[in-house]
PDB file of C-alpha atoms in Angstrom:
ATOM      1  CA  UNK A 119       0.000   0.000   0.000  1.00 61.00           C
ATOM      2  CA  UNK A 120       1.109   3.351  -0.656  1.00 83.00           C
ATOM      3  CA  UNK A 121       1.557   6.411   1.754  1.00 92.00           C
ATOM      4  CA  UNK A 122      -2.334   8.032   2.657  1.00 96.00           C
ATOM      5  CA  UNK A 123      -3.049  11.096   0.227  1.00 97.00           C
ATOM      6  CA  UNK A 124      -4.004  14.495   1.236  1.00 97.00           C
ATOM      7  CA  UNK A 125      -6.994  15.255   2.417  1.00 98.00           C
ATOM      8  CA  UNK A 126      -7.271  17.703  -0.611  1.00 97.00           C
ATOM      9  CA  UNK A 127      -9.887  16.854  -3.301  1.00 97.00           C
ATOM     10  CA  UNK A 128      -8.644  19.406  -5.894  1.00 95.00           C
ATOM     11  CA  UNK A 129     -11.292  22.842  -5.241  1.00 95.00           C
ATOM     12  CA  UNK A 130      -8.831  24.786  -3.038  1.00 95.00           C
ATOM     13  CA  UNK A 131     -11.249  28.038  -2.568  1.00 97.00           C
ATOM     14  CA  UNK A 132     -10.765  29.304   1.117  1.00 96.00           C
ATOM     15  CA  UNK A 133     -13.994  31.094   1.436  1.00 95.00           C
ATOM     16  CA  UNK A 134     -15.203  30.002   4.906  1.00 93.00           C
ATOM     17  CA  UNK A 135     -13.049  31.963   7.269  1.00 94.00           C
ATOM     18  CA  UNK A 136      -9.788  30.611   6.092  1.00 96.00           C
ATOM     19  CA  UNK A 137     -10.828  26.943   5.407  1.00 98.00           C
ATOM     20  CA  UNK A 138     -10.568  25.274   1.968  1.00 98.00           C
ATOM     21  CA  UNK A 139     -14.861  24.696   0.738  1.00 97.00           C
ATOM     22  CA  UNK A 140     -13.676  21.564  -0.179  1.00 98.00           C
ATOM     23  CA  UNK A 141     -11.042  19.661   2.416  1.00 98.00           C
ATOM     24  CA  UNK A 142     -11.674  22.105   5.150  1.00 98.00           C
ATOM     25  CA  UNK A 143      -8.203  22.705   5.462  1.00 98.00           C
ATOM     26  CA  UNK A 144      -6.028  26.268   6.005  1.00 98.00           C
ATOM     27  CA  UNK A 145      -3.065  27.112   3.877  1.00 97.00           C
ATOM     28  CA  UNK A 146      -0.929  26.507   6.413  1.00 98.00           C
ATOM     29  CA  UNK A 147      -2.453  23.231   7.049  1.00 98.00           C
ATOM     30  CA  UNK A 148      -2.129  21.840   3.386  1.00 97.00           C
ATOM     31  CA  UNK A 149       1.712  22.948   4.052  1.00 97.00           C
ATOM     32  CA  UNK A 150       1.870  21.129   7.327  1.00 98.00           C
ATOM     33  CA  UNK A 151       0.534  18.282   5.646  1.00 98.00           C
ATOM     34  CA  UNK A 152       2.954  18.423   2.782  1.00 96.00           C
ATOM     35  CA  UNK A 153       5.822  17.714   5.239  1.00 98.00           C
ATOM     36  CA  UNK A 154       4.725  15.179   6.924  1.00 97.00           C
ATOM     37  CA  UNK A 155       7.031  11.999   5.663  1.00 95.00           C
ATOM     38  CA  UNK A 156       5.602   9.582   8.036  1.00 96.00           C
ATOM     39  CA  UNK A 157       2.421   7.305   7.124  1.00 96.00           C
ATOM     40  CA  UNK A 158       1.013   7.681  10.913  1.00 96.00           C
ATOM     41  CA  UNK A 159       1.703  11.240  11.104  1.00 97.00           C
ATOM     42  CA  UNK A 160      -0.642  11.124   8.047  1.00 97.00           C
ATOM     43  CA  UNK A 161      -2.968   9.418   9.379  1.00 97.00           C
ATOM     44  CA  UNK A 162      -3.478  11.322  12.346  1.00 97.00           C
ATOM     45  CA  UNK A 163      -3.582  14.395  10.199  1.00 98.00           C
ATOM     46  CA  UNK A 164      -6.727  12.830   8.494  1.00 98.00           C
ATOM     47  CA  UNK A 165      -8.516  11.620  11.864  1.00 97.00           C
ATOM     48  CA  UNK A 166      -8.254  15.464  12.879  1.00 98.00           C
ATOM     49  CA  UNK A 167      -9.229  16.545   9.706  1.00 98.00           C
ATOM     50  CA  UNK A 168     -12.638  15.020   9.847  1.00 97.00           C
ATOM     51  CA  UNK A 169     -13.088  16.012  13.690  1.00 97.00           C
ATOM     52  CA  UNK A 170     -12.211  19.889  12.225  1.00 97.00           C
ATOM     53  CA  UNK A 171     -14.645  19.120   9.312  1.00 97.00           C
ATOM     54  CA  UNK A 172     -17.343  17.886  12.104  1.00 96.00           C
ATOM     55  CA  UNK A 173     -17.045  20.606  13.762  1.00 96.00           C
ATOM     56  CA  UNK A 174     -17.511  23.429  11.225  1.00 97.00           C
ATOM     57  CA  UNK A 175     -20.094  21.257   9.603  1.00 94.00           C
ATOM     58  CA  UNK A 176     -20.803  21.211   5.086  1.00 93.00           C
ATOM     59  CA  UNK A 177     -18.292  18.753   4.463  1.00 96.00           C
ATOM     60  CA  UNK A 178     -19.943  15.555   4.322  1.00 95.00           C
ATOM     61  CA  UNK A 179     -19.538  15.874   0.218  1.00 96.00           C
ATOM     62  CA  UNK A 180     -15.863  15.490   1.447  1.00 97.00           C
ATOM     63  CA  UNK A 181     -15.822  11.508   2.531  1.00 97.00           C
ATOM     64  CA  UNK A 182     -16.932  10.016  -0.903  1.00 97.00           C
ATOM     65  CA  UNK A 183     -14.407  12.079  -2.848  1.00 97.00           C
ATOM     66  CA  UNK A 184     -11.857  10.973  -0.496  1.00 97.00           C
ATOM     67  CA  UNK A 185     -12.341   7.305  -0.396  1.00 97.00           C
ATOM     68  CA  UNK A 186     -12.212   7.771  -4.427  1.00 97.00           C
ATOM     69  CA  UNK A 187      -8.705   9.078  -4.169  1.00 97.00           C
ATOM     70  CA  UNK A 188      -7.416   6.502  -2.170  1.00 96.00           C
ATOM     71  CA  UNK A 189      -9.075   3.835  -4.057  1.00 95.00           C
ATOM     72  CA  UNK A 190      -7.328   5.095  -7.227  1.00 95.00           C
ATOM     73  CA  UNK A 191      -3.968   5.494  -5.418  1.00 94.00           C
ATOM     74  CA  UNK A 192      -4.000   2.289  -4.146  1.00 95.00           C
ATOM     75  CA  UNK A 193      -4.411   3.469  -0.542  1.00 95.00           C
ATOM     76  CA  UNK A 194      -5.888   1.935   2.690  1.00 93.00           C
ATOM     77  CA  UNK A 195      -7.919   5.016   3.872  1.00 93.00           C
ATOM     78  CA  UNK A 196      -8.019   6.265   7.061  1.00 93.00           C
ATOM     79  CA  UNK A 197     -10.349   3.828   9.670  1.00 92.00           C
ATOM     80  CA  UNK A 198     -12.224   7.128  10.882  1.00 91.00           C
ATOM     81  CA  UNK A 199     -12.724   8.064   6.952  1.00 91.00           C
ATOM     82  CA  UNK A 200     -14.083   4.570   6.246  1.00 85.00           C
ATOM     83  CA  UNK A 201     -16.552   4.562   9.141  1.00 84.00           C
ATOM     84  CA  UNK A 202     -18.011   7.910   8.196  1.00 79.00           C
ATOM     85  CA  UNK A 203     -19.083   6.282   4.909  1.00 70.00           C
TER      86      UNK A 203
END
């Protein structure tokens, strides 16, 4: 299995105070994320990813678009991201 992917399902618009319309994530997150090396640190990324997408709510187009990527990358996705579907 490969490394997991980034959270980031290609709309990048950061219209809702900061956070991307379509990952939820910050610029500086998506940079954060970009240095991680580690699978787990990955990981753990992700699982607080969807708790940050929980909590500011409109993401749940997120999940399915997700679970594509890592299907086409070859990529066990995260447990938390698998239970949400």
């Amino acid at each position: 299995m490969t490394k997991t992917p980034s959270p980031c399902i290609d709309v990048c618009k950061f219209k809702r105070d900061g956070h991307c319309i379509g990952c939820s994530m910050t610029k500086s997150q998506k940079s954060l994320f970009k240095a991680l090396k580690k699978d787990k640190h990955r990981k753990t990324f992700v699982q607080m990813l969807v708790g940050q997408q929980s909590r500011l709510g409109k993401y749940s187009h997120w999940t399915p678009h997700y679970l594509r990527k890592c299907l086409k990358k070859k990529a066990k996705p995260v447990d938390v991201v698998r239970n949400a579907a």
